[in-house]
PDB file of C-alpha atoms in Angstrom:
ATOM      1  CA  MET A1236    -161.520-151.378  15.630  1.00  0.00           C
ATOM      2  CA  THR A1237    -158.387-151.057  13.576  1.00  0.00           C
ATOM      3  CA  SER A1238    -157.357-152.768  10.390  1.00  0.00           C
ATOM      4  CA  ARG A1239    -153.973-153.349   8.869  1.00  0.00           C
ATOM      5  CA  PRO A1240    -153.222-152.740   5.209  1.00  0.00           C
ATOM      6  CA  LYS A1241    -153.191-155.895   3.137  1.00  0.00           C
ATOM      7  CA  PRO A1242    -149.656-156.724   2.015  1.00  0.00           C
ATOM      8  CA  SER A1243    -150.790-158.010  -1.380  1.00  0.00           C
ATOM      9  CA  ALA A1244    -148.511-155.618  -3.306  1.00  0.00           C
ATOM     10  CA  THR A1245    -145.402-156.680  -1.450  1.00  0.00           C
ATOM     11  CA  ALA A1246    -146.404-160.329  -1.760  1.00  0.00           C
ATOM     12  CA  LEU A1247    -146.571-159.980  -5.536  1.00  0.00           C
ATOM     13  CA  LEU A1248    -143.130-158.325  -5.513  1.00  0.00           C
ATOM     14  CA  SER A1249    -141.577-160.773  -3.051  1.00  0.00           C
ATOM     15  CA  PRO A1250    -138.229-162.278  -4.155  1.00  0.00           C
ATOM     16  CA  MET A1251    -139.560-165.827  -4.616  1.00  0.00           C
ATOM     17  CA  ALA A1252    -142.671-164.650  -6.471  1.00  0.00           C
ATOM     18  CA  THR A1253    -140.519-162.505  -8.754  1.00  0.00           C
ATOM     19  CA  SER A1254    -138.079-165.360  -9.331  1.00  0.00           C
ATOM     20  CA  LEU A1255    -140.810-167.865 -10.182  1.00  0.00           C
ATOM     21  CA  ALA A1256    -142.513-165.376 -12.503  1.00  0.00           C
ATOM     22  CA  PHE A1257    -139.177-164.772 -14.257  1.00  0.00           C
ATOM     23  CA  LEU A1258    -138.636-168.525 -14.657  1.00  0.00           C
ATOM     24  CA  ALA A1259    -142.173-169.024 -15.985  1.00  0.00           C
ATOM     25  CA  ILE A1260    -141.682-166.323 -18.631  1.00  0.00           C
ATOM     26  CA  VAL A1261    -138.396-167.890 -19.743  1.00  0.00           C
ATOM     27  CA  ILE A1262    -139.950-171.376 -19.964  1.00  0.00           C
ATOM     28  CA  VAL A1263    -142.843-170.059 -22.093  1.00  0.00           C
ATOM     29  CA  CYS A1264    -140.352-168.327 -24.408  1.00  0.00           C
ATOM     30  CA  GLY A1265    -138.346-171.554 -24.653  1.00  0.00           C
ATOM     31  CA  ILE A1266    -141.399-173.596 -25.576  1.00  0.00           C
ATOM     32  CA  VAL A1267    -142.440-171.047 -28.225  1.00  0.00           C
ATOM     33  CA  PHE A1268    -139.061-170.395 -29.839  1.00  0.00           C
ATOM     34  CA  ALA A1269    -137.219-173.737 -29.418  1.00  0.00           C
ATOM     35  CA  PRO A1270    -139.183-176.936 -30.157  1.00  0.00           C
ATOM     36  CA  SER A1271    -136.553-179.187 -28.499  1.00  0.00           C
ATOM     37  CA  PHE A1272    -136.457-177.027 -25.384  1.00  0.00           C
ATOM     38  CA  LEU A1273    -138.371-179.465 -23.160  1.00  0.00           C
ATOM     39  CA  SER A1274    -136.516-182.596 -24.277  1.00  0.00           C
ATOM     40  CA  VAL A1275    -134.917-184.643 -21.500  1.00  0.00           C
ATOM     41  CA  ALA A1276    -131.495-184.374 -23.146  1.00  0.00           C
ATOM     42  CA  ASN A1277    -131.695-180.582 -23.311  1.00  0.00           C
ATOM     43  CA  LEU A1278    -132.886-180.153 -19.730  1.00  0.00           C
ATOM     44  CA  ALA A1279    -130.158-182.532 -18.561  1.00  0.00           C
ATOM     45  CA  SER A1280    -127.568-180.425 -20.378  1.00  0.00           C
ATOM     46  CA  VAL A1281    -128.843-177.227 -18.746  1.00  0.00           C
ATOM     47  CA  SER A1282    -128.963-178.820 -15.288  1.00  0.00           C
ATOM     48  CA  SER A1283    -125.392-180.087 -15.627  1.00  0.00           C
ATOM     49  CA  GLY A1284    -124.196-176.703 -16.851  1.00  0.00           C
ATOM     50  CA  ILE A1285    -125.306-174.844 -13.727  1.00  0.00           C
ATOM     51  CA  MET A1286    -123.728-177.259 -11.238  1.00  0.00           C
ATOM     52  CA  ALA A1287    -120.612-175.157 -10.541  1.00  0.00           C
ATOM     53  CA  PRO A1288    -122.411-171.745 -10.602  1.00  0.00           C
ATOM     54  CA  ALA A1289    -125.096-173.147  -8.268  1.00  0.00           C
ATOM     55  CA  ILE A1290    -122.494-174.264  -5.730  1.00  0.00           C
ATOM     56  CA  ILE A1291    -120.860-170.835  -5.835  1.00  0.00           C
ATOM     57  CA  LEU A1292    -124.232-169.109  -5.528  1.00  0.00           C
ATOM     58  CA  LEU A1293    -124.811-170.704  -2.109  1.00  0.00           C
ATOM     59  CA  VAL A1294    -121.748-169.065  -0.566  1.00  0.00           C
ATOM     60  CA  ALA A1295    -122.183-165.882  -2.601  1.00  0.00           C
ATOM     61  CA  CYS A1296    -125.593-165.307  -1.008  1.00  0.00           C
ATOM     62  CA  LEU A1297    -123.992-165.712   2.426  1.00  0.00           C
ATOM     63  CA  ALA A1298    -121.299-163.233   1.433  1.00  0.00           C
ATOM     64  CA  MET A1299    -123.771-160.687   0.028  1.00  0.00           C
ATOM     65  CA  THR A1300    -125.832-160.944   3.212  1.00  0.00           C
ATOM     66  CA  GLY A1301    -122.662-159.873   5.037  1.00  0.00           C
ATOM     67  CA  GLY A1302    -121.898-157.076   2.574  1.00  0.00           C
ATOM     68  CA  VAL A1303    -119.198-158.891   0.569  1.00  0.00           C
ATOM     69  CA  ALA A1304    -119.362-159.073  -3.241  1.00  0.00           C
ATOM     70  CA  ASP A1305    -116.493-160.882  -4.998  1.00  0.00           C
ATOM     71  CA  LEU A1306    -116.257-160.246  -8.751  1.00  0.00           C
ATOM     72  CA  SER A1307    -113.344-162.680  -9.160  1.00  0.00           C
ATOM     73  CA  LEU A1308    -115.489-165.798  -8.629  1.00  0.00           C
ATOM     74  CA  GLY A1309    -115.435-166.929 -12.249  1.00  0.00           C
ATOM     75  CA  SER A1310    -111.676-166.491 -12.571  1.00  0.00           C
ATOM     76  CA  VAL A1311    -111.067-168.298  -9.274  1.00  0.00           C
ATOM     77  CA  LEU A1312    -113.251-171.154 -10.514  1.00  0.00           C
ATOM     78  CA  GLY A1313    -111.054-171.378 -13.599  1.00  0.00           C
ATOM     79  CA  LEU A1314    -107.910-171.163 -11.466  1.00  0.00           C
ATOM     80  CA  GLY A1315    -109.101-173.964  -9.205  1.00  0.00           C
ATOM     81  CA  GLY A1316    -109.887-176.101 -12.230  1.00  0.00           C
ATOM     82  CA  VAL A1317    -106.510-175.656 -13.917  1.00  0.00           C
ATOM     83  CA  VAL A1318    -104.587-176.142 -10.651  1.00  0.00           C
ATOM     84  CA  TYR A1319    -106.498-179.366  -9.986  1.00  0.00           C
ATOM     85  CA  ALA A1320    -105.876-180.649 -13.516  1.00  0.00           C
ATOM     86  CA  THR A1321    -102.164-179.762 -13.478  1.00  0.00           C
ATOM     87  CA  VAL A1322    -101.492-181.342 -10.070  1.00  0.00           C
ATOM     88  CA  LEU A1323    -103.502-184.420 -11.063  1.00  0.00           C
ATOM     89  CA  GLN A1324    -101.293-184.874 -14.117  1.00  0.00           C
ATOM     90  CA  LEU A1325     -98.132-184.563 -12.017  1.00  0.00           C
ATOM     91  CA  SER A1326     -99.205-186.667  -9.019  1.00  0.00           C
ATOM     92  CA  GLU A1327    -101.956-188.898 -10.456  1.00  0.00           C
ATOM     93  CA  SER A1328    -103.833-188.205  -7.206  1.00  0.00           C
ATOM     94  CA  PRO A1329    -107.252-186.492  -7.317  1.00  0.00           C
ATOM     95  CA  LEU A1330    -106.939-185.767  -3.601  1.00  0.00           C
ATOM     96  CA  ALA A1331    -103.686-183.877  -4.162  1.00  0.00           C
ATOM     97  CA  GLY A1332    -105.354-181.939  -6.972  1.00  0.00           C
ATOM     98  CA  VAL A1333    -108.292-180.956  -4.765  1.00  0.00           C
ATOM     99  CA  ALA A1334    -105.930-179.921  -1.952  1.00  0.00           C
ATOM    100  CA  ALA A1335    -103.917-177.751  -4.350  1.00  0.00           C
ATOM    101  CA  ALA A1336    -107.087-176.132  -5.733  1.00  0.00           C
ATOM    102  CA  ALA A1337    -108.300-175.453  -2.189  1.00  0.00           C
ATOM    103  CA  ALA A1338    -104.957-173.877  -1.278  1.00  0.00           C
ATOM    104  CA  ALA A1339    -105.163-171.617  -4.335  1.00  0.00           C
ATOM    105  CA  GLY A1340    -108.685-170.562  -3.361  1.00  0.00           C
ATOM    106  CA  VAL A1341    -107.675-169.778   0.217  1.00  0.00           C
ATOM    107  CA  ALA A1342    -104.692-167.744  -0.997  1.00  0.00           C
ATOM    108  CA  VAL A1343    -106.919-165.678  -3.307  1.00  0.00           C
ATOM    109  CA  GLY A1344    -109.495-165.172  -0.553  1.00  0.00           C
ATOM    110  CA  LEU A1345    -106.865-164.003   1.928  1.00  0.00           C
ATOM    111  CA  PHE A1346    -105.438-161.572  -0.605  1.00  0.00           C
ATOM    112  CA  ASN A1347    -108.896-160.142  -1.359  1.00  0.00           C
ATOM    113  CA  SER A1348    -109.743-159.884   2.334  1.00  0.00           C
ATOM    114  CA  VAL A1349    -106.536-158.028   3.176  1.00  0.00           C
ATOM    115  CA  LEU A1350    -107.093-155.533   0.365  1.00  0.00           C
ATOM    116  CA  SER A1351    -110.716-154.927   1.293  1.00  0.00           C
ATOM    117  CA  VAL A1352    -110.784-155.206   5.090  1.00  0.00           C
ATOM    118  CA  ARG A1353    -107.293-154.106   6.095  1.00  0.00           C
ATOM    119  CA  PHE A1354    -106.593-151.519   3.403  1.00  0.00           C
ATOM    120  CA  HIS A1355    -110.250-150.448   3.048  1.00  0.00           C
ATOM    121  CA  ILE A1356    -110.392-150.900  -0.718  1.00  0.00           C
ATOM    122  CA  TRP A1357    -113.969-151.226  -1.934  1.00  0.00           C
ATOM    123  CA  PRO A1358    -114.598-154.997  -2.437  1.00  0.00           C
ATOM    124  CA  LEU A1359    -115.763-154.602  -6.035  1.00  0.00           C
ATOM    125  CA  ILE A1360    -112.521-152.805  -6.953  1.00  0.00           C
ATOM    126  CA  ALA A1361    -110.256-155.225  -5.072  1.00  0.00           C
ATOM    127  CA  THR A1362    -111.878-158.307  -6.560  1.00  0.00           C
ATOM    128  CA  LEU A1363    -112.052-156.777 -10.044  1.00  0.00           C
ATOM    129  CA  GLY A1364    -108.254-156.705 -10.006  1.00  0.00           C
ATOM    130  CA  MET A1365    -108.168-160.324  -8.865  1.00  0.00           C
ATOM    131  CA  LEU A1366    -110.576-161.261 -11.672  1.00  0.00           C
ATOM    132  CA  VAL A1367    -107.951-160.158 -14.199  1.00  0.00           C
ATOM    133  CA  ALA A1368    -104.969-161.542 -12.251  1.00  0.00           C
ATOM    134  CA  ALA A1369    -106.485-164.987 -11.687  1.00  0.00           C
ATOM    135  CA  ARG A1370    -107.481-165.255 -15.338  1.00  0.00           C
ATOM    136  CA  GLY A1371    -103.886-164.436 -16.263  1.00  0.00           C
ATOM    137  CA  LEU A1372    -102.635-167.179 -13.923  1.00  0.00           C
ATOM    138  CA  VAL A1373    -104.954-169.649 -15.653  1.00  0.00           C
ATOM    139  CA  SER A1374    -103.316-168.836 -19.002  1.00  0.00           C
ATOM    140  CA  VAL A1375     -99.808-169.059 -17.541  1.00  0.00           C
ATOM    141  CA  ILE A1376    -100.372-172.404 -15.793  1.00  0.00           C
ATOM    142  CA  SER A1377    -102.201-173.994 -18.721  1.00  0.00           C
ATOM    143  CA  GLY A1378     -99.917-172.568 -21.382  1.00  0.00           C
ATOM    144  CA  GLY A1379    -102.958-171.269 -23.216  1.00  0.00           C
ATOM    145  CA  SER A1380    -104.487-174.690 -23.885  1.00  0.00           C
ATOM    146  CA  SER A1381    -106.815-177.169 -22.191  1.00  0.00           C
ATOM    147  CA  VAL A1382    -105.339-179.442 -19.515  1.00  0.00           C
ATOM    148  CA  ALA A1383    -106.615-183.024 -19.560  1.00  0.00           C
ATOM    149  CA  ALA A1384    -107.634-184.504 -16.204  1.00  0.00           C
ATOM    150  CA  TYR A1385    -109.947-187.429 -16.875  1.00  0.00           C
ATOM    151  CA  THR A1386    -110.777-189.832 -14.068  1.00  0.00           C
ATOM    152  CA  PRO A1387    -113.573-192.207 -15.189  1.00  0.00           C
ATOM    153  CA  GLU A1388    -114.879-193.038 -11.711  1.00  0.00           C
ATOM    154  CA  LEU A1389    -115.197-189.424 -10.567  1.00  0.00           C
ATOM    155  CA  SER A1390    -116.677-188.315 -13.877  1.00  0.00           C
ATOM    156  CA  ALA A1391    -119.313-191.060 -13.776  1.00  0.00           C
ATOM    157  CA  ALA A1392    -120.187-190.274 -10.149  1.00  0.00           C
ATOM    158  CA  LEU A1393    -120.691-186.569 -10.839  1.00  0.00           C
ATOM    159  CA  LYS A1394    -122.819-187.342 -13.899  1.00  0.00           C
ATOM    160  CA  THR A1395    -125.226-189.543 -11.935  1.00  0.00           C
ATOM    161  CA  ALA A1396    -128.723-188.171 -12.447  1.00  0.00           C
ATOM    162  CA  ILE A1397    -132.345-188.631 -11.469  1.00  0.00           C
ATOM    163  CA  GLY A1398    -134.035-188.181 -14.839  1.00  0.00           C
ATOM    164  CA  PRO A1399    -132.600-184.965 -16.305  1.00  0.00           C
ATOM    165  CA  VAL A1400    -131.469-183.630 -12.894  1.00  0.00           C
ATOM    166  CA  PRO A1401    -127.921-184.425 -11.640  1.00  0.00           C
ATOM    167  CA  VAL A1402    -127.776-185.817  -8.104  1.00  0.00           C
ATOM    168  CA  VAL A1403    -125.216-183.125  -7.226  1.00  0.00           C
ATOM    169  CA  LEU A1404    -127.760-180.450  -8.123  1.00  0.00           C
ATOM    170  CA  VAL A1405    -130.340-182.076  -5.862  1.00  0.00           C
ATOM    171  CA  GLY A1406    -127.788-181.830  -3.073  1.00  0.00           C
ATOM    172  CA  VAL A1407    -127.277-178.155  -3.888  1.00  0.00           C
ATOM    173  CA  VAL A1408    -131.016-177.493  -3.490  1.00  0.00           C
ATOM    174  CA  VAL A1409    -130.954-179.196  -0.080  1.00  0.00           C
ATOM    175  CA  LEU A1410    -127.971-177.072   0.909  1.00  0.00           C
ATOM    176  CA  ALA A1411    -129.822-173.954  -0.285  1.00  0.00           C
ATOM    177  CA  VAL A1412    -132.595-174.701   2.215  1.00  0.00           C
ATOM    178  CA  LEU A1413    -129.952-175.145   4.923  1.00  0.00           C
ATOM    179  CA  VAL A1414    -128.253-171.858   4.007  1.00  0.00           C
ATOM    180  CA  GLY A1415    -131.590-170.039   4.204  1.00  0.00           C
ATOM    181  CA  TRP A1416    -132.246-171.530   7.628  1.00  0.00           C
ATOM    182  CA  ILE A1417    -128.786-170.507   8.861  1.00  0.00           C
ATOM    183  CA  ILE A1418    -129.219-166.906   7.712  1.00  0.00           C
ATOM    184  CA  ARG A1419    -132.712-166.538   9.122  1.00  0.00           C
ATOM    185  CA  TYR A1420    -132.721-168.523  12.355  1.00  0.00           C
ATOM    186  CA  THR A1421    -129.210-168.833  13.788  1.00  0.00           C
ATOM    187  CA  ARG A1422    -127.182-166.452  15.915  1.00  0.00           C
ATOM    188  CA  TRP A1423    -124.415-166.412  13.331  1.00  0.00           C
ATOM    189  CA  GLY A1424    -126.971-165.566  10.641  1.00  0.00           C
ATOM    190  CA  ASN A1425    -128.261-162.668  12.724  1.00  0.00           C
ATOM    191  CA  HIS A1426    -124.710-161.375  13.065  1.00  0.00           C
ATOM    192  CA  LEU A1427    -124.197-161.769   9.329  1.00  0.00           C
ATOM    193  CA  ARG A1428    -127.311-159.735   8.539  1.00  0.00           C
ATOM    194  CA  ALA A1429    -126.246-157.088  11.041  1.00  0.00           C
ATOM    195  CA  VAL A1430    -122.821-156.761   9.408  1.00  0.00           C
ATOM    196  CA  GLY A1431    -124.372-156.499   5.946  1.00  0.00           C
ATOM    197  CA  GLY A1432    -126.921-153.940   7.108  1.00  0.00           C
ATOM    198  CA  ASP A1433    -124.641-151.613   9.086  1.00  0.00           C
ATOM    199  CA  ASP A1434    -121.161-152.789  10.035  1.00  0.00           C
ATOM    200  CA  VAL A1435    -120.547-149.749  12.266  1.00  0.00           C
ATOM    201  CA  ALA A1436    -123.622-150.530  14.352  1.00  0.00           C
ATOM    202  CA  ALA A1437    -122.649-154.216  14.322  1.00  0.00           C
ATOM    203  CA  ARG A1438    -119.193-153.432  15.742  1.00  0.00           C
ATOM    204  CA  ARG A1439    -120.739-151.263  18.440  1.00  0.00           C
ATOM    205  CA  ALA A1440    -122.936-154.227  19.353  1.00  0.00           C
ATOM    206  CA  GLY A1441    -119.828-156.350  19.848  1.00  0.00           C
ATOM    207  CA  ILE A1442    -120.005-158.262  16.552  1.00  0.00           C
ATOM    208  CA  PRO A1443    -116.555-158.832  14.941  1.00  0.00           C
ATOM    209  CA  ALA A1444    -117.554-157.358  11.583  1.00  0.00           C
ATOM    210  CA  ASN A1445    -114.066-157.223  10.052  1.00  0.00           C
ATOM    211  CA  ARG A1446    -113.264-160.783  11.048  1.00  0.00           C
ATOM    212  CA  MET A1447    -116.557-162.047   9.602  1.00  0.00           C
ATOM    213  CA  ARG A1448    -115.943-160.284   6.302  1.00  0.00           C
ATOM    214  CA  MET A1449    -112.417-161.670   6.062  1.00  0.00           C
ATOM    215  CA  TRP A1450    -113.781-165.177   6.562  1.00  0.00           C
ATOM    216  CA  LEU A1451    -116.446-164.554   3.928  1.00  0.00           C
ATOM    217  CA  PHE A1452    -113.818-163.589   1.339  1.00  0.00           C
ATOM    218  CA  VAL A1453    -111.832-166.744   2.107  1.00  0.00           C
ATOM    219  CA  VAL A1454    -114.826-169.090   2.089  1.00  0.00           C
ATOM    220  CA  VAL A1455    -116.214-167.690  -1.175  1.00  0.00           C
ATOM    221  CA  ALA A1456    -112.872-168.061  -2.975  1.00  0.00           C
ATOM    222  CA  LEU A1457    -112.305-171.522  -1.478  1.00  0.00           C
ATOM    223  CA  VAL A1458    -115.689-172.800  -2.649  1.00  0.00           C
ATOM    224  CA  ALA A1459    -115.198-171.224  -6.098  1.00  0.00           C
ATOM    225  CA  ALA A1460    -111.874-173.044  -6.504  1.00  0.00           C
ATOM    226  CA  LEU A1461    -113.376-176.339  -5.325  1.00  0.00           C
ATOM    227  CA  ALA A1462    -116.303-175.853  -7.708  1.00  0.00           C
ATOM    228  CA  GLY A1463    -113.746-175.501 -10.502  1.00  0.00           C
ATOM    229  CA  SER A1464    -112.099-178.778  -9.556  1.00  0.00           C
ATOM    230  CA  LEU A1465    -115.512-180.500  -9.475  1.00  0.00           C
ATOM    231  CA  GLN A1466    -116.298-179.129 -12.923  1.00  0.00           C
ATOM    232  CA  VAL A1467    -113.029-180.539 -14.263  1.00  0.00           C
ATOM    233  CA  MET A1468    -113.706-183.894 -12.591  1.00  0.00           C
ATOM    234  CA  ARG A1469    -117.039-184.051 -14.399  1.00  0.00           C
ATOM    235  CA  THR A1470    -115.865-182.952 -17.861  1.00  0.00           C
ATOM    236  CA  GLY A1471    -112.351-184.462 -17.782  1.00  0.00           C
ATOM    237  CA  ALA A1472    -110.451-181.321 -18.827  1.00  0.00           C
ATOM    238  CA  SER A1473    -109.794-177.743 -17.750  1.00  0.00           C
ATOM    239  CA  ALA A1474    -110.507-175.317 -20.578  1.00  0.00           C
ATOM    240  CA  VAL A1475    -108.719-171.967 -20.714  1.00  0.00           C
ATOM    241  CA  ASN A1476    -112.055-170.143 -20.592  1.00  0.00           C
ATOM    242  CA  LEU A1477    -113.452-172.215 -17.706  1.00  0.00           C
ATOM    243  CA  GLY A1478    -115.525-169.987 -15.433  1.00  0.00           C
ATOM    244  CA  GLU A1479    -115.769-166.989 -17.764  1.00  0.00           C
ATOM    245  CA  GLY A1480    -119.005-165.110 -17.091  1.00  0.00           C
ATOM    246  CA  VAL A1481    -119.907-167.160 -14.005  1.00  0.00           C
ATOM    247  CA  GLU A1482    -119.771-164.095 -11.766  1.00  0.00           C
ATOM    248  CA  LEU A1483    -122.330-162.376 -14.006  1.00  0.00           C
ATOM    249  CA  LEU A1484    -124.676-165.364 -13.826  1.00  0.00           C
ATOM    250  CA  VAL A1485    -124.339-165.714 -10.058  1.00  0.00           C
ATOM    251  CA  TYR A1486    -124.703-162.058  -9.148  1.00  0.00           C
ATOM    252  CA  GLY A1487    -127.337-161.508 -11.806  1.00  0.00           C
ATOM    253  CA  ALA A1488    -129.414-164.291 -10.262  1.00  0.00           C
ATOM    254  CA  LEU A1489    -128.909-162.946  -6.741  1.00  0.00           C
ATOM    255  CA  LEU A1490    -129.800-159.374  -7.718  1.00  0.00           C
ATOM    256  CA  ILE A1491    -132.978-160.507  -9.460  1.00  0.00           C
ATOM    257  CA  SER A1492    -133.889-162.587  -6.411  1.00  0.00           C
ATOM    258  CA  GLY A1493    -133.695-159.603  -4.062  1.00  0.00           C
ATOM    259  CA  TYR A1494    -130.091-159.279  -2.870  1.00  0.00           C
ATOM    260  CA  ARG A1495    -128.085-156.057  -2.988  1.00  0.00           C
ATOM    261  CA  LEU A1496    -124.427-155.594  -3.889  1.00  0.00           C
ATOM    262  CA  ALA A1497    -124.067-153.190  -0.981  1.00  0.00           C
ATOM    263  CA  GLY A1498    -125.177-155.913   1.427  1.00  0.00           C
ATOM    264  CA  GLY A1499    -128.386-157.452   2.651  1.00  0.00           C
ATOM    265  CA  GLY A1500    -131.642-157.638   0.748  1.00  0.00           C
ATOM    266  CA  ARG A1501    -134.699-159.849   0.963  1.00  0.00           C
ATOM    267  CA  GLY A1502    -133.646-162.698  -1.306  1.00  0.00           C
ATOM    268  CA  SER A1503    -132.894-166.300  -0.428  1.00  0.00           C
ATOM    269  CA  ALA A1504    -130.610-169.035  -1.693  1.00  0.00           C
ATOM    270  CA  LEU A1505    -133.608-170.873  -3.161  1.00  0.00           C
ATOM    271  CA  SER A1506    -134.921-167.838  -5.041  1.00  0.00           C
ATOM    272  CA  GLY A1507    -131.375-167.252  -6.273  1.00  0.00           C
ATOM    273  CA  LEU A1508    -131.177-170.807  -7.623  1.00  0.00           C
ATOM    274  CA  VAL A1509    -134.488-170.323  -9.428  1.00  0.00           C
ATOM    275  CA  CYS A1510    -133.141-167.183 -11.126  1.00  0.00           C
ATOM    276  CA  LEU A1511    -129.848-168.882 -11.950  1.00  0.00           C
ATOM    277  CA  PHE A1512    -131.736-171.692 -13.687  1.00  0.00           C
ATOM    278  CA  ALA A1513    -133.797-169.122 -15.602  1.00  0.00           C
ATOM    279  CA  LEU A1514    -130.675-167.252 -16.776  1.00  0.00           C
ATOM    280  CA  GLU A1515    -129.050-170.493 -17.935  1.00  0.00           C
ATOM    281  CA  LEU A1516    -132.259-171.386 -19.784  1.00  0.00           C
ATOM    282  CA  ILE A1517    -132.024-168.065 -21.636  1.00  0.00           C
ATOM    283  CA  ARG A1518    -128.507-168.951 -22.788  1.00  0.00           C
ATOM    284  CA  ASN A1519    -129.809-172.385 -23.779  1.00  0.00           C
ATOM    285  CA  ILE A1520    -132.600-170.880 -25.886  1.00  0.00           C
ATOM    286  CA  PHE A1521    -130.042-168.762 -27.741  1.00  0.00           C
ATOM    287  CA  ARG A1522    -127.949-171.870 -28.447  1.00  0.00           C
ATOM    288  CA  LEU A1523    -130.952-173.857 -29.667  1.00  0.00           C
ATOM    289  CA  ARG A1524    -131.946-171.036 -32.001  1.00  0.00           C
ATOM    290  CA  GLY A1525    -128.397-170.639 -33.298  1.00  0.00           C
ATOM    291  CA  LEU A1526    -128.242-167.028 -32.161  1.00  0.00           C
ATOM    292  CA  PRO A1527    -124.917-165.344 -31.276  1.00  0.00           C
ATOM    293  CA  LEU A1528    -124.129-166.111 -27.627  1.00  0.00           C
ATOM    294  CA  PRO A1529    -122.673-162.600 -27.000  1.00  0.00           C
ATOM    295  CA  LEU A1530    -126.254-161.368 -27.299  1.00  0.00           C
ATOM    296  CA  THR A1531    -126.972-163.186 -24.038  1.00  0.00           C
ATOM    297  CA  ASP A1532    -124.505-160.853 -22.323  1.00  0.00           C
ATOM    298  CA  VAL A1533    -126.499-157.891 -23.655  1.00  0.00           C
ATOM    299  CA  LEU A1534    -129.701-159.462 -22.366  1.00  0.00           C
ATOM    300  CA  LEU A1535    -128.069-160.267 -19.016  1.00  0.00           C
ATOM    301  CA  GLY A1536    -126.920-156.655 -18.666  1.00  0.00           C
ATOM    302  CA  LEU A1537    -130.440-155.412 -19.340  1.00  0.00           C
ATOM    303  CA  THR A1538    -131.733-157.959 -16.834  1.00  0.00           C
ATOM    304  CA  LEU A1539    -129.378-156.612 -14.168  1.00  0.00           C
ATOM    305  CA  ILE A1540    -130.617-153.086 -14.815  1.00  0.00           C
ATOM    306  CA  GLY A1541    -134.163-154.386 -14.486  1.00  0.00           C
ATOM    307  CA  ALA A1542    -133.253-156.140 -11.223  1.00  0.00           C
ATOM    308  CA  VAL A1543    -131.931-152.919  -9.709  1.00  0.00           C
ATOM    309  CA  SER A1544    -135.031-151.058 -10.868  1.00  0.00           C
ATOM    310  CA  LEU A1545    -137.251-153.762  -9.395  1.00  0.00           C
ATOM    311  CA  ASP A1546    -135.480-153.429  -6.056  1.00  0.00           C
ATOM    312  CA  LEU A1547    -136.285-149.697  -6.068  1.00  0.00           C
ATOM    313  CA  VAL A1548    -139.922-150.476  -6.857  1.00  0.00           C
ATOM    314  CA  ARG A1549    -140.040-153.002  -3.999  1.00  0.00           C
ATOM    315  CA  GLY A1550    -138.711-150.390  -1.613  1.00  0.00           C
ATOM    316  CA  ARG A1551    -141.217-147.733  -2.721  1.00  0.00           C
ATOM    317  CA  VAL A1552    -144.145-150.151  -2.399  1.00  0.00           C
ATOM    318  CA  ARG A1553    -143.022-151.556   0.935  1.00  0.00           C
ATOM    319  CA  ARG A1554    -142.339-148.221   2.689  1.00  0.00           C
ATOM    320  CA  PRO A1555    -145.887-146.803   2.442  1.00  0.00           C
ATOM    321  CA  LEU A1556    -147.394-150.105   3.568  1.00  0.00           C
ATOM    322  CA  ILE A1557    -145.143-150.183   6.609  1.00  0.00           C
ATOM    323  CA  ALA A1558    -145.492-146.508   7.458  1.00  0.00           C
ATOM    324  CA  GLN A1559    -149.235-146.218   6.846  1.00  0.00           C
ATOM    325  CA  PRO A1560    -151.024-145.837  10.199  1.00  0.00           C
ATOM    326  CA  ALA A1561    -153.862-148.159  11.094  1.00  0.00           C
ATOM    327  CA  THR A1562    -157.305-146.713  10.496  1.00  0.00           C
ATOM    328  CA  GLY A1563    -160.674-147.783  11.700  1.00  0.00           C
TER     329      GLY A1563
END
């Protein structure tokens, strides 16, 4: 008679368990340190604030599964927002603004993909350059000031909420479930995981690894630009600093939830959303307490270090449980 080791240790360190524990700790801290933390108005503000990062997170988790990490996401979001606002002012057509923002996103994605896939520049380096370049384009196009782009109907539609939760965010959660299903149960998802795990082995198996990664760069940048236009539709203006720090929030949430910058991991879109909400709640607690917001960047950096350390712990716990022979 043989018995298998109980996977209780790995269950406790699973991405969703870790994400929920992280969220619970943040909520307790919010209740203790900020009396208005649980007010409907405050929760509604936090939920609205993560709409654009949450949309980007969905495609970022697809990209990270395939081994693509794009550091220019926040700048591309800002670029999409200012392009949408500028074209809307010139044409008075929201559709033209969205089309222009989408075109800008596709152009950025193609540029990143060529640098990374064709010229073999490490994605983090290639997209770091685009982070700076796109932010410079935002300043040039906007002239260093906010660009008004208020459309009452679109703004009201995007602010529709169920209690403190925007309807758009509910849709994002539904899409997160769909993304998880695609990655785990579809042929394309299997190919994506193969490319993120070992692209050389994937190419030998007949999977077009380079083509998939090029598409991932384009799709991530496209969605980031569209998320920027949605953010401007909701708020009615494109600020010069729109999107700053979004890449840190998104990748911080994904790293905590079990993803790896080098590709793959055991996280999910849902666990990533949970961590994203927790990180935004931390920023909210700082605002409610009147603390300097730059301190949140320090805390986020420490959180990222903790996420990497946690991933190492997961690996060390999981390996003995898998390798341990059955005894009886």
